PDB file of C-alpha atoms and ligand atoms in Angstrom:
ATOM      1  CA  MET E   1     -24.731  -2.923 -24.254  1.00 56.00           C
ATOM      2  CA  SER E   2     -25.050  -1.622 -20.680  1.00 62.00           C
ATOM      3  CA  VAL E   3     -22.018  -1.213 -18.431  1.00 67.00           C
ATOM      4  CA  ASN E   4     -21.539  -3.943 -15.823  1.00 67.00           C
ATOM      5  CA  LYS E   5     -21.541  -1.875 -12.607  1.00 62.00           C
ATOM      6  CA  GLU E   6     -21.158  -5.053 -10.526  1.00 70.00           C
ATOM      7  CA  ILE E   7     -17.476  -5.148 -11.454  1.00 71.00           C
ATOM      8  CA  LYS E   8     -15.536  -3.226  -8.810  1.00 90.00           C
ATOM      9  CA  ARG E   9     -12.310  -2.855 -10.778  1.00 96.00           C
ATOM     10  CA  ILE E  10     -11.399  -4.053 -14.254  1.00 98.00           C
ATOM     11  CA  THR E  11      -8.341  -6.342 -14.150  1.00 98.00           C
ATOM     12  CA  THR E  12      -6.052  -7.838 -16.795  1.00 98.00           C
ATOM     13  CA  HIS E  13      -7.877 -11.124 -16.156  1.00 98.00           C
ATOM     14  CA  ILE E  14     -11.252  -9.519 -16.985  1.00 98.00           C
ATOM     15  CA  LEU E  15      -9.789  -8.004 -20.192  1.00 98.00           C
ATOM     16  CA  GLN E  16      -8.568 -11.466 -21.191  1.00 98.00           C
ATOM     17  CA  GLU E  17     -12.046 -12.921 -20.568  1.00 98.00           C
ATOM     18  CA  MET E  18     -13.594 -10.139 -22.653  1.00 98.00           C
ATOM     19  CA  LYS E  19     -11.455 -11.201 -25.619  1.00 98.00           C
ATOM     20  CA  GLN E  20     -12.455 -14.827 -25.119  1.00 98.00           C
ATOM     21  CA  ARG E  21     -16.190 -14.065 -25.134  1.00 98.00           C
ATOM     22  CA  GLY E  22     -15.922 -11.507 -27.946  1.00 98.00           C
ATOM     23  CA  GLU E  23     -16.861  -8.482 -25.827  1.00 98.00           C
ATOM     24  CA  LYS E  24     -15.086  -5.390 -27.178  1.00 98.00           C
ATOM     25  CA  ILE E  25     -12.833  -3.404 -24.843  1.00 98.00           C
ATOM     26  CA  ALA E  26     -13.459   0.368 -24.733  1.00 98.00           C
ATOM     27  CA  MET E  27     -10.394   2.464 -23.930  1.00 99.00           C
ATOM     28  CA  LEU E  28      -9.813   6.237 -24.060  1.00 99.00           C
ATOM     29  CA  THR E  29      -6.935   8.402 -22.957  1.00 99.00           C
ATOM     30  CA  ALA E  30      -7.274  10.608 -19.859  1.00 99.00           C
ATOM     31  CA  TYR E  31      -4.827  13.079 -18.388  1.00 99.00           C
ATOM     32  CA  ASP E  32      -6.539  14.592 -15.333  1.00 98.00           C
ATOM     33  CA  TYR E  33      -8.910  13.931 -12.426  1.00 98.00           C
ATOM     34  CA  SER E  34     -12.041  15.662 -13.802  1.00 98.00           C
ATOM     35  CA  MET E  35     -11.962  13.883 -17.142  1.00 98.00           C
ATOM     36  CA  ALA E  36     -11.173  10.548 -15.469  1.00 98.00           C
ATOM     37  CA  THR E  37     -14.265  10.804 -13.213  1.00 98.00           C
ATOM     38  CA  ILE E  38     -16.511  11.410 -16.246  1.00 98.00           C
ATOM     39  CA  LEU E  39     -14.966   8.618 -18.318  1.00 98.00           C
ATOM     40  CA  ASP E  40     -15.042   6.200 -15.387  1.00 98.00           C
ATOM     41  CA  ASP E  41     -18.737   7.023 -14.749  1.00 98.00           C
ATOM     42  CA  ALA E  42     -19.408   6.431 -18.446  1.00 98.00           C
ATOM     43  CA  GLY E  43     -18.039   2.899 -18.040  1.00 98.00           C
ATOM     44  CA  LEU E  44     -14.753   2.923 -19.952  1.00 98.00           C
ATOM     45  CA  ASP E  45     -12.899  -0.356 -19.354  1.00 98.00           C
ATOM     46  CA  VAL E  46      -9.396   1.100 -19.626  1.00 98.00           C
ATOM     47  CA  LEU E  47      -8.080   4.652 -19.197  1.00 99.00           C
ATOM     48  CA  LEU E  48      -4.713   5.297 -20.821  1.00 99.00           C
ATOM     49  CA  VAL E  49      -2.590   8.092 -19.436  1.00 99.00           C
ATOM     50  CA  GLY E  50      -0.978   8.454 -22.860  1.00 98.00           C
ATOM     51  CA  ASP E  51       2.199  10.329 -23.619  1.00 98.00           C
ATOM     52  CA  SER E  52      -0.079  12.095 -26.130  1.00 98.00           C
ATOM     53  CA  ALA E  53      -0.416  14.418 -23.112  1.00 98.00           C
ATOM     54  CA  SER E  54       2.756  15.916 -24.566  1.00 98.00           C
ATOM     55  CA  ASN E  55       0.703  17.015 -27.609  1.00 97.00           C
ATOM     56  CA  VAL E  56      -2.778  17.706 -26.318  1.00 98.00           C
ATOM     57  CA  MET E  57      -2.023  18.940 -22.793  1.00 98.00           C
ATOM     58  CA  ALA E  58       1.374  20.602 -23.213  1.00 98.00           C
ATOM     59  CA  GLY E  59       1.184  21.702 -26.866  1.00 97.00           C
ATOM     60  CA  HIS E  60       4.359  19.969 -28.060  1.00 98.00           C
ATOM     61  CA  GLU E  61       4.617  18.823 -31.654  1.00 96.00           C
ATOM     62  CA  THR E  62       5.606  15.258 -30.662  1.00 98.00           C
ATOM     63  CA  THR E  63       5.383  12.908 -27.672  1.00 98.00           C
ATOM     64  CA  LEU E  64       9.144  13.031 -27.117  1.00 98.00           C
ATOM     65  CA  PRO E  65       9.505  15.970 -24.675  1.00 98.00           C
ATOM     66  CA  ILE E  66       7.187  14.737 -21.886  1.00 98.00           C
ATOM     67  CA  THR E  67       9.073  13.573 -18.794  1.00 98.00           C
ATOM     68  CA  LEU E  68       8.542  10.714 -16.354  1.00 98.00           C
ATOM     69  CA  ASP E  69       7.687  13.222 -13.591  1.00 98.00           C
ATOM     70  CA  GLN E  70       5.061  14.855 -15.815  1.00 98.00           C
ATOM     71  CA  MET E  71       3.538  11.463 -16.706  1.00 99.00           C
ATOM     72  CA  ILE E  72       3.345  10.607 -13.004  1.00 98.00           C
ATOM     73  CA  TYR E  73       1.616  13.935 -12.283  1.00 98.00           C
ATOM     74  CA  HIS E  74      -1.043  13.247 -14.960  1.00 99.00           C
ATOM     75  CA  ALA E  75      -1.439   9.636 -13.772  1.00 99.00           C
ATOM     76  CA  GLN E  76      -2.008  10.644 -10.138  1.00 98.00           C
ATOM     77  CA  GLY E  77      -5.085  12.694 -11.086  1.00 98.00           C
ATOM     78  CA  VAL E  78      -6.484   9.981 -13.350  1.00 98.00           C
ATOM     79  CA  VAL E  79      -6.045   7.274 -10.696  1.00 98.00           C
ATOM     80  CA  ARG E  80      -7.894   9.442  -8.144  1.00 98.00           C
ATOM     81  CA  GLY E  81     -10.786   9.830 -10.588  1.00 98.00           C
ATOM     82  CA  ALA E  82     -11.110   6.191 -11.687  1.00 98.00           C
ATOM     83  CA  SER E  83     -12.854   3.718  -9.410  1.00 98.00           C
ATOM     84  CA  ARG E  84     -13.720   1.043 -11.984  1.00 98.00           C
ATOM     85  CA  ALA E  85     -11.438   1.465 -15.005  1.00 98.00           C
ATOM     86  CA  PHE E  86      -8.021  -0.165 -15.298  1.00 98.00           C
ATOM     87  CA  VAL E  87      -5.485   2.687 -15.521  1.00 98.00           C
ATOM     88  CA  VAL E  88      -2.440   2.214 -17.786  1.00 98.00           C
ATOM     89  CA  VAL E  89       0.356   4.769 -18.017  1.00 99.00           C
ATOM     90  CA  ASP E  90       2.764   5.289 -20.912  1.00 98.00           C
ATOM     91  CA  LEU E  91       6.459   5.004 -20.167  1.00 98.00           C
ATOM     92  CA  PRO E  92       7.686   8.218 -21.837  1.00 98.00           C
ATOM     93  CA  PHE E  93      10.463   8.460 -24.408  1.00 98.00           C
ATOM     94  CA  GLY E  94      13.887   8.096 -22.774  1.00 98.00           C
ATOM     95  CA  SER E  95      12.623   6.361 -19.637  1.00 98.00           C
ATOM     96  CA  TYR E  96      13.036   2.748 -20.828  1.00 98.00           C
ATOM     97  CA  GLN E  97      15.079   2.510 -24.029  1.00 95.00           C
ATOM     98  CA  GLY E  98      18.495   2.611 -22.282  1.00 95.00           C
ATOM     99  CA  ASN E  99      18.380  -0.802 -20.645  1.00 97.00           C
ATOM    100  CA  SER E 100      15.999  -3.120 -18.791  1.00 98.00           C
ATOM    101  CA  LYS E 101      17.073  -1.840 -15.349  1.00 98.00           C
ATOM    102  CA  GLU E 102      16.173   1.707 -16.336  1.00 98.00           C
ATOM    103  CA  ALA E 103      12.864   0.440 -17.743  1.00 98.00           C
ATOM    104  CA  LEU E 104      12.077  -1.380 -14.497  1.00 98.00           C
ATOM    105  CA  ASN E 105      12.975   1.648 -12.356  1.00 98.00           C
ATOM    106  CA  SER E 106      10.715   3.898 -14.466  1.00 98.00           C
ATOM    107  CA  ALA E 107       7.826   1.417 -14.277  1.00 98.00           C
ATOM    108  CA  ILE E 108       8.253   1.102 -10.499  1.00 98.00           C
ATOM    109  CA  ARG E 109       8.175   4.897 -10.090  1.00 98.00           C
ATOM    110  CA  ILE E 110       4.925   5.090 -12.062  1.00 98.00           C
ATOM    111  CA  MET E 111       3.270   2.328 -10.031  1.00 98.00           C
ATOM    112  CA  LYS E 112       4.512   3.572  -6.640  1.00 98.00           C
ATOM    113  CA  GLU E 113       3.959   7.303  -7.128  1.00 98.00           C
ATOM    114  CA  SER E 114       0.687   7.273  -9.097  1.00 98.00           C
ATOM    115  CA  GLY E 115      -1.102   4.117  -7.969  1.00 98.00           C
ATOM    116  CA  ALA E 116      -1.704   3.087 -11.615  1.00 98.00           C
ATOM    117  CA  HIS E 117      -2.441  -0.523 -12.513  1.00 98.00           C
ATOM    118  CA  GLY E 118      -0.061  -1.081 -15.413  1.00 98.00           C
ATOM    119  CA  VAL E 119       2.330   0.529 -17.881  1.00 99.00           C
ATOM    120  CA  LYS E 120       2.553   0.695 -21.678  1.00 98.00           C
ATOM    121  CA  LEU E 121       5.655   0.911 -23.813  1.00 98.00           C
ATOM    122  CA  GLU E 122       6.358   1.029 -27.540  1.00 98.00           C
ATOM    123  CA  GLY E 123       8.261  -1.539 -29.601  1.00 98.00           C
ATOM    124  CA  GLY E 124       8.628  -5.228 -30.431  1.00 98.00           C
ATOM    125  CA  VAL E 125      11.436  -7.754 -29.979  1.00 98.00           C
ATOM    126  CA  GLU E 126      13.900  -4.984 -29.114  1.00 97.00           C
ATOM    127  CA  VAL E 127      12.067  -4.197 -25.847  1.00 98.00           C
ATOM    128  CA  VAL E 128      11.254  -7.779 -24.823  1.00 98.00           C
ATOM    129  CA  GLU E 129      14.015  -7.958 -22.187  1.00 98.00           C
ATOM    130  CA  SER E 130      12.666  -4.804 -20.511  1.00 98.00           C
ATOM    131  CA  ILE E 131       9.095  -6.103 -20.660  1.00 98.00           C
ATOM    132  CA  GLN E 132      10.102  -9.387 -19.017  1.00 98.00           C
ATOM    133  CA  ARG E 133      11.951  -7.589 -16.253  1.00 98.00           C
ATOM    134  CA  ILE E 134       9.002  -5.287 -15.526  1.00 98.00           C
ATOM    135  CA  ILE E 135       6.520  -8.178 -15.525  1.00 98.00           C
ATOM    136  CA  THR E 136       8.788 -10.218 -13.236  1.00 98.00           C
ATOM    137  CA  ALA E 137       8.444  -7.367 -10.735  1.00 98.00           C
ATOM    138  CA  GLY E 138       4.664  -7.875 -10.838  1.00 98.00           C
ATOM    139  CA  ILE E 139       3.764  -4.951 -13.097  1.00 98.00           C
ATOM    140  CA  PRO E 140       1.306  -5.584 -15.971  1.00 98.00           C
ATOM    141  CA  VAL E 141       2.625  -4.373 -19.348  1.00 99.00           C
ATOM    142  CA  MET E 142       0.687  -3.334 -22.456  1.00 99.00           C
ATOM    143  CA  GLY E 143       2.635  -3.334 -25.740  1.00 98.00           C
ATOM    144  CA  HIS E 144       2.288  -0.868 -28.634  1.00 98.00           C
ATOM    145  CA  LEU E 145       3.040  -1.745 -32.281  1.00 98.00           C
ATOM    146  CA  GLY E 146       2.491  -0.210 -35.723  1.00 98.00           C
ATOM    147  CA  LEU E 147       2.804   3.566 -35.682  1.00 98.00           C
ATOM    148  CA  THR E 148       4.809   4.148 -32.517  1.00 98.00           C
ATOM    149  CA  PRO E 149       4.900   7.951 -32.134  1.00 97.00           C
ATOM    150  CA  GLN E 150       8.082   7.954 -30.016  1.00 97.00           C
ATOM    151  CA  SER E 151       9.892   6.846 -33.234  1.00 96.00           C
ATOM    152  CA  ILE E 152       8.405   9.612 -35.391  1.00 97.00           C
ATOM    153  CA  TYR E 153      11.812  10.925 -36.431  1.00 96.00           C
ATOM    154  CA  LYS E 154      12.759   7.431 -37.647  1.00 94.00           C
ATOM    155  CA  PHE E 155       9.497   7.096 -39.629  1.00 95.00           C
ATOM    156  CA  GLY E 156       9.499  10.741 -40.787  1.00 95.00           C
ATOM    157  CA  THR E 157       5.701  10.697 -41.168  1.00 94.00           C
ATOM    158  CA  TYR E 158       2.498   9.788 -39.270  1.00 94.00           C
ATOM    159  CA  THR E 159       1.237   7.713 -42.200  1.00 95.00           C
ATOM    160  CA  VAL E 160      -0.112   4.114 -41.999  1.00 97.00           C
ATOM    161  CA  ARG E 161       2.575   1.561 -41.034  1.00 97.00           C
ATOM    162  CA  ALA E 162       3.204  -2.054 -42.083  1.00 97.00           C
ATOM    163  CA  LYS E 163       1.760  -1.676 -45.583  1.00 97.00           C
ATOM    164  CA  ASP E 164       4.712  -3.522 -47.104  1.00 97.00           C
ATOM    165  CA  GLU E 165       5.394  -7.211 -46.539  1.00 98.00           C
ATOM    166  CA  GLU E 166       8.643  -6.740 -44.642  1.00 98.00           C
ATOM    167  CA  GLU E 167       7.152  -4.420 -42.017  1.00 98.00           C
ATOM    168  CA  ALA E 168       3.979  -6.541 -41.798  1.00 98.00           C
ATOM    169  CA  ASN E 169       6.090  -9.654 -41.170  1.00 98.00           C
ATOM    170  CA  LYS E 170       8.082  -7.864 -38.470  1.00 98.00           C
ATOM    171  CA  LEU E 171       4.814  -6.836 -36.781  1.00 98.00           C
ATOM    172  CA  LYS E 172       3.591 -10.448 -36.875  1.00 98.00           C
ATOM    173  CA  THR E 173       6.820 -11.599 -35.201  1.00 98.00           C
ATOM    174  CA  ASP E 174       6.721  -8.717 -32.708  1.00 98.00           C
ATOM    175  CA  ILE E 175       3.201  -9.402 -31.458  1.00 98.00           C
ATOM    176  CA  ILE E 176       4.056 -13.047 -30.748  1.00 98.00           C
ATOM    177  CA  ALA E 177       7.206 -11.906 -28.911  1.00 98.00           C
ATOM    178  CA  LEU E 178       5.143  -9.463 -26.799  1.00 98.00           C
ATOM    179  CA  GLN E 179       2.613 -12.172 -25.987  1.00 98.00           C
ATOM    180  CA  ASP E 180       5.375 -14.648 -25.056  1.00 98.00           C
ATOM    181  CA  ALA E 181       7.070 -12.000 -22.904  1.00 98.00           C
ATOM    182  CA  GLY E 182       3.829 -11.734 -20.893  1.00 98.00           C
ATOM    183  CA  CYS E 183       2.128  -8.533 -22.139  1.00 98.00           C
ATOM    184  CA  PHE E 184      -1.551  -8.518 -21.125  1.00 98.00           C
ATOM    185  CA  ALA E 185      -2.625  -6.554 -24.245  1.00 99.00           C
ATOM    186  CA  VAL E 186      -1.165  -4.743 -27.256  1.00 99.00           C
ATOM    187  CA  VAL E 187      -2.142  -1.449 -28.909  1.00 98.00           C
ATOM    188  CA  LEU E 188      -2.092  -1.579 -32.728  1.00 98.00           C
ATOM    189  CA  GLU E 189      -1.827   1.926 -34.146  1.00 98.00           C
ATOM    190  CA  LYS E 190      -2.502   2.906 -37.760  1.00 98.00           C
ATOM    191  CA  ILE E 191      -1.993  -0.362 -39.602  1.00 98.00           C
ATOM    192  CA  PRO E 192      -4.116  -1.921 -42.391  1.00 98.00           C
ATOM    193  CA  ALA E 193      -7.373  -3.411 -41.058  1.00 98.00           C
ATOM    194  CA  LYS E 194      -6.611  -6.732 -42.777  1.00 98.00           C
ATOM    195  CA  LEU E 195      -3.279  -7.078 -40.972  1.00 98.00           C
ATOM    196  CA  ALA E 196      -4.848  -6.092 -37.621  1.00 98.00           C
ATOM    197  CA  LYS E 197      -7.490  -8.782 -38.104  1.00 98.00           C
ATOM    198  CA  GLU E 198      -4.842 -11.395 -38.874  1.00 98.00           C
ATOM    199  CA  VAL E 199      -2.576 -10.592 -35.918  1.00 98.00           C
ATOM    200  CA  THR E 200      -5.549 -10.303 -33.538  1.00 98.00           C
ATOM    201  CA  ALA E 201      -6.507 -13.861 -34.466  1.00 98.00           C
ATOM    202  CA  SER E 202      -2.898 -15.026 -34.026  1.00 98.00           C
ATOM    203  CA  VAL E 203      -2.663 -14.160 -30.306  1.00 98.00           C
ATOM    204  CA  SER E 204      -4.651 -14.974 -27.171  1.00 98.00           C
ATOM    205  CA  ILE E 205      -4.105 -11.536 -25.589  1.00 98.00           C
ATOM    206  CA  PRO E 206      -6.409  -8.613 -26.507  1.00 98.00           C
ATOM    207  CA  THR E 207      -5.425  -6.132 -29.219  1.00 99.00           C
ATOM    208  CA  ILE E 208      -6.639  -2.541 -28.889  1.00 98.00           C
ATOM    209  CA  GLY E 209      -6.779  -0.671 -32.189  1.00 98.00           C
ATOM    210  CA  ILE E 210      -6.476   2.982 -33.156  1.00 98.00           C
ATOM    211  CA  GLY E 211      -6.796   3.388 -36.899  1.00 98.00           C
ATOM    212  CA  ALA E 212      -6.516  -0.400 -37.197  1.00 98.00           C
ATOM    213  CA  GLY E 213     -10.047  -1.352 -38.269  1.00 98.00           C
ATOM    214  CA  PRO E 214     -12.967  -3.109 -36.556  1.00 98.00           C
ATOM    215  CA  ASN E 215     -11.473  -6.536 -35.881  1.00 98.00           C
ATOM    216  CA  CYS E 216      -9.246  -5.646 -32.948  1.00 98.00           C
ATOM    217  CA  ASP E 217     -10.486  -6.799 -29.531  1.00 98.00           C
ATOM    218  CA  GLY E 218     -10.953  -3.192 -28.434  1.00 98.00           C
ATOM    219  CA  GLN E 219     -10.633   0.410 -29.577  1.00 98.00           C
ATOM    220  CA  VAL E 220      -8.803   3.448 -28.212  1.00 98.00           C
ATOM    221  CA  LEU E 221      -8.938   7.131 -29.145  1.00 98.00           C
ATOM    222  CA  VAL E 222      -7.265  10.223 -27.759  1.00 98.00           C
ATOM    223  CA  VAL E 223     -10.115  11.727 -25.716  1.00 98.00           C
ATOM    224  CA  ASN E 224      -9.376  15.331 -26.736  1.00 98.00           C
ATOM    225  CA  ASP E 225      -9.782  14.318 -30.400  1.00 98.00           C
ATOM    226  CA  MET E 226     -12.972  12.321 -29.840  1.00 98.00           C
ATOM    227  CA  ILE E 227     -14.686  15.169 -27.948  1.00 98.00           C
ATOM    228  CA  GLY E 228     -13.594  17.728 -30.542  1.00 97.00           C
ATOM    229  CA  LEU E 229     -11.147  19.772 -28.466  1.00 97.00           C
ATOM    230  CA  THR E 230      -8.295  19.511 -30.962  1.00 92.00           C
ATOM    231  CA  LYS E 231      -9.189  21.987 -33.686  1.00 89.00           C
ATOM    232  CA  GLY E 232      -8.575  20.904 -37.252  1.00 89.00           C
ATOM    233  CA  PHE E 233      -7.367  17.347 -36.414  1.00 90.00           C
ATOM    234  CA  LYS E 234      -9.614  14.957 -38.365  1.00 91.00           C
ATOM    235  CA  PRO E 235      -7.760  11.840 -39.536  1.00 95.00           C
ATOM    236  CA  ARG E 236      -9.875   9.206 -41.281  1.00 95.00           C
ATOM    237  CA  PHE E 237      -9.904   6.846 -38.291  1.00 97.00           C
ATOM    238  CA  LEU E 238     -11.257   9.463 -35.872  1.00 98.00           C
ATOM    239  CA  ARG E 239     -14.951   9.638 -34.973  1.00 98.00           C
ATOM    240  CA  GLN E 240     -15.720  12.949 -33.230  1.00 97.00           C
ATOM    241  CA  TYR E 241     -18.676  12.508 -30.854  1.00 98.00           C
ATOM    242  CA  VAL E 242     -19.122  16.128 -29.759  1.00 97.00           C
ATOM    243  CA  ASN E 243     -17.618  19.478 -30.726  1.00 97.00           C
ATOM    244  CA  LEU E 244     -16.390  20.887 -27.419  1.00 97.00           C
ATOM    245  CA  TYR E 245     -14.079  23.375 -29.145  1.00 97.00           C
ATOM    246  CA  ASP E 246     -17.073  25.299 -30.486  1.00 97.00           C
ATOM    247  CA  GLY E 247     -19.062  24.759 -27.268  1.00 98.00           C
ATOM    248  CA  ILE E 248     -16.300  26.196 -25.068  1.00 98.00           C
ATOM    249  CA  LEU E 249     -15.604  28.990 -27.560  1.00 98.00           C
ATOM    250  CA  SER E 250     -19.234  30.194 -27.429  1.00 98.00           C
ATOM    251  CA  ALA E 251     -19.340  29.871 -23.625  1.00 98.00           C
ATOM    252  CA  ALA E 252     -16.153  31.957 -23.291  1.00 98.00           C
ATOM    253  CA  GLN E 253     -17.497  34.554 -25.740  1.00 98.00           C
ATOM    254  CA  ALA E 254     -20.794  34.787 -23.821  1.00 98.00           C
ATOM    255  CA  TYR E 255     -18.850  35.229 -20.548  1.00 98.00           C
ATOM    256  CA  ILE E 256     -16.706  38.031 -22.041  1.00 98.00           C
ATOM    257  CA  LYS E 257     -19.876  39.748 -23.283  1.00 98.00           C
ATOM    258  CA  ASP E 258     -21.540  39.542 -19.845  1.00 98.00           C
ATOM    259  CA  VAL E 259     -18.444  40.841 -18.011  1.00 98.00           C
ATOM    260  CA  LYS E 260     -17.982  43.764 -20.418  1.00 98.00           C
ATOM    261  CA  ALA E 261     -21.702  44.611 -20.213  1.00 98.00           C
ATOM    262  CA  LYS E 262     -21.501  44.566 -16.352  1.00 98.00           C
ATOM    263  CA  ASP E 263     -24.187  41.864 -16.479  1.00 98.00           C
ATOM    264  CA  PHE E 264     -22.033  39.331 -14.551  1.00 98.00           C
ATOM    265  CA  PRO E 265     -22.189  38.934 -11.602  1.00 98.00           C
ATOM    266  CA  ASN E 266     -25.822  39.892 -11.010  1.00 98.00           C
ATOM    267  CA  GLU E 267     -27.532  40.395  -7.640  1.00 97.00           C
ATOM    268  CA  LYS E 268     -28.029  36.666  -7.023  1.00 98.00           C
ATOM    269  CA  GLU E 269     -24.383  35.932  -7.843  1.00 98.00           C
ATOM    270  CA  GLN E 270     -22.851  37.989  -5.031  1.00 97.00           C
ATOM    271  CA  TYR E 271     -22.657  37.986  -1.184  1.00 97.00           C
TER     272      TYR E 271
HETATM  273  O1  KIV A   1      -0.313   8.245 -26.076  1.00 72.60           O
HETATM  274  C1  KIV A   1      -1.382   7.843 -26.576  1.00 72.60           C
HETATM  275  O2  KIV A   1      -2.405   8.531 -26.581  1.00 72.60           O
HETATM  276  C2  KIV A   1      -1.389   6.510 -27.169  1.00 72.60           C
HETATM  277  C3  KIV A   1      -2.623   6.106 -27.919  1.00 72.60           C
HETATM  278  C4  KIV A   1      -2.635   6.751 -29.256  1.00 72.60           C
HETATM  279  C5  KIV A   1      -2.750   4.649 -28.028  1.00 72.60           C
HETATM  280  O3  KIV A   1      -0.452   5.797 -27.071  1.00 72.60           O
END
C-alpha cells in the first residue's frame, strides 16, 4: 500500500479512523533528527521517542536511568525531522508515578519544550488518575500494557507477560480502564497473540503491538533493532530488515585502511 502524501499531519483522529477501516498503523521508535527525517519520508504513521533510548542510545541495561531532560532532548530532534508523522514521547521512569500533578507537569514539559504531539506512559488502572489529568489539559495519551520495561525489577525477566489467567484478566480490565480514561491508543508489548487479538476486539481505540502477534491495529519496533544496529539482539518477534551493524563496520574498516595508506583524502578531496 502506498503512503498517503495528501495527509499533512497524522492526528489521533486519523489513527482512530485507520482502526475503523482496518488499515494497519506503522510505528517505529526514533531518537534523533536524522533518523526522524528518513522515517518520516518513508511514511511512518507514528514515531515514538521511546525511553528505549536509555538502552540503544545511552547504553544502559534498562530504561530506568533516562531522565525527563534527556527525553526532551531526543524529542526535540525527532519533532524537527517529522513533518507528517504523529510524534509520541515516553514519560520516563520517575516522572509520573509519584502523583497525577507530577505526571501532568512532566507531560506539559514534554509538549512545551519539544513540540511533540502526545505522550506515552506505562501501566493500567493504577495510572488512570494521571492519564485523566493529562488528557484534561489537552494532551493526547498513549497507554502501554503487557511487558512494561520500567517495571523490569518487579517482573525480574523480559519474558512474555499475561500467560496466566490472572494477569490476562488484569490486562483485559486495564485496557478498558485506559480506553475509558481517554487514551487514544495502547501499546501491547510481548503478550500472547490470542490475548492481543481478544483485547484489540474489545476496545474502539487502536492497539499497537510489539511481540503481540498480527491482530493488533498496528505494529511498533525499536528502530535500532529493525535496522540491525543492535548486535546479537534477535528475539523471536523481531524482523531485521537490514544489517547496518555490518554495513557500518565495513565502512569504518575501509576508512581506517584508506587513512593509514595515505589514500584519503586524495587530490579531489582537498582545497
Ligand atoms: O521505549 C520503547 O521503545 C517502547 C516500545 C518498545 C513500544 O516503549
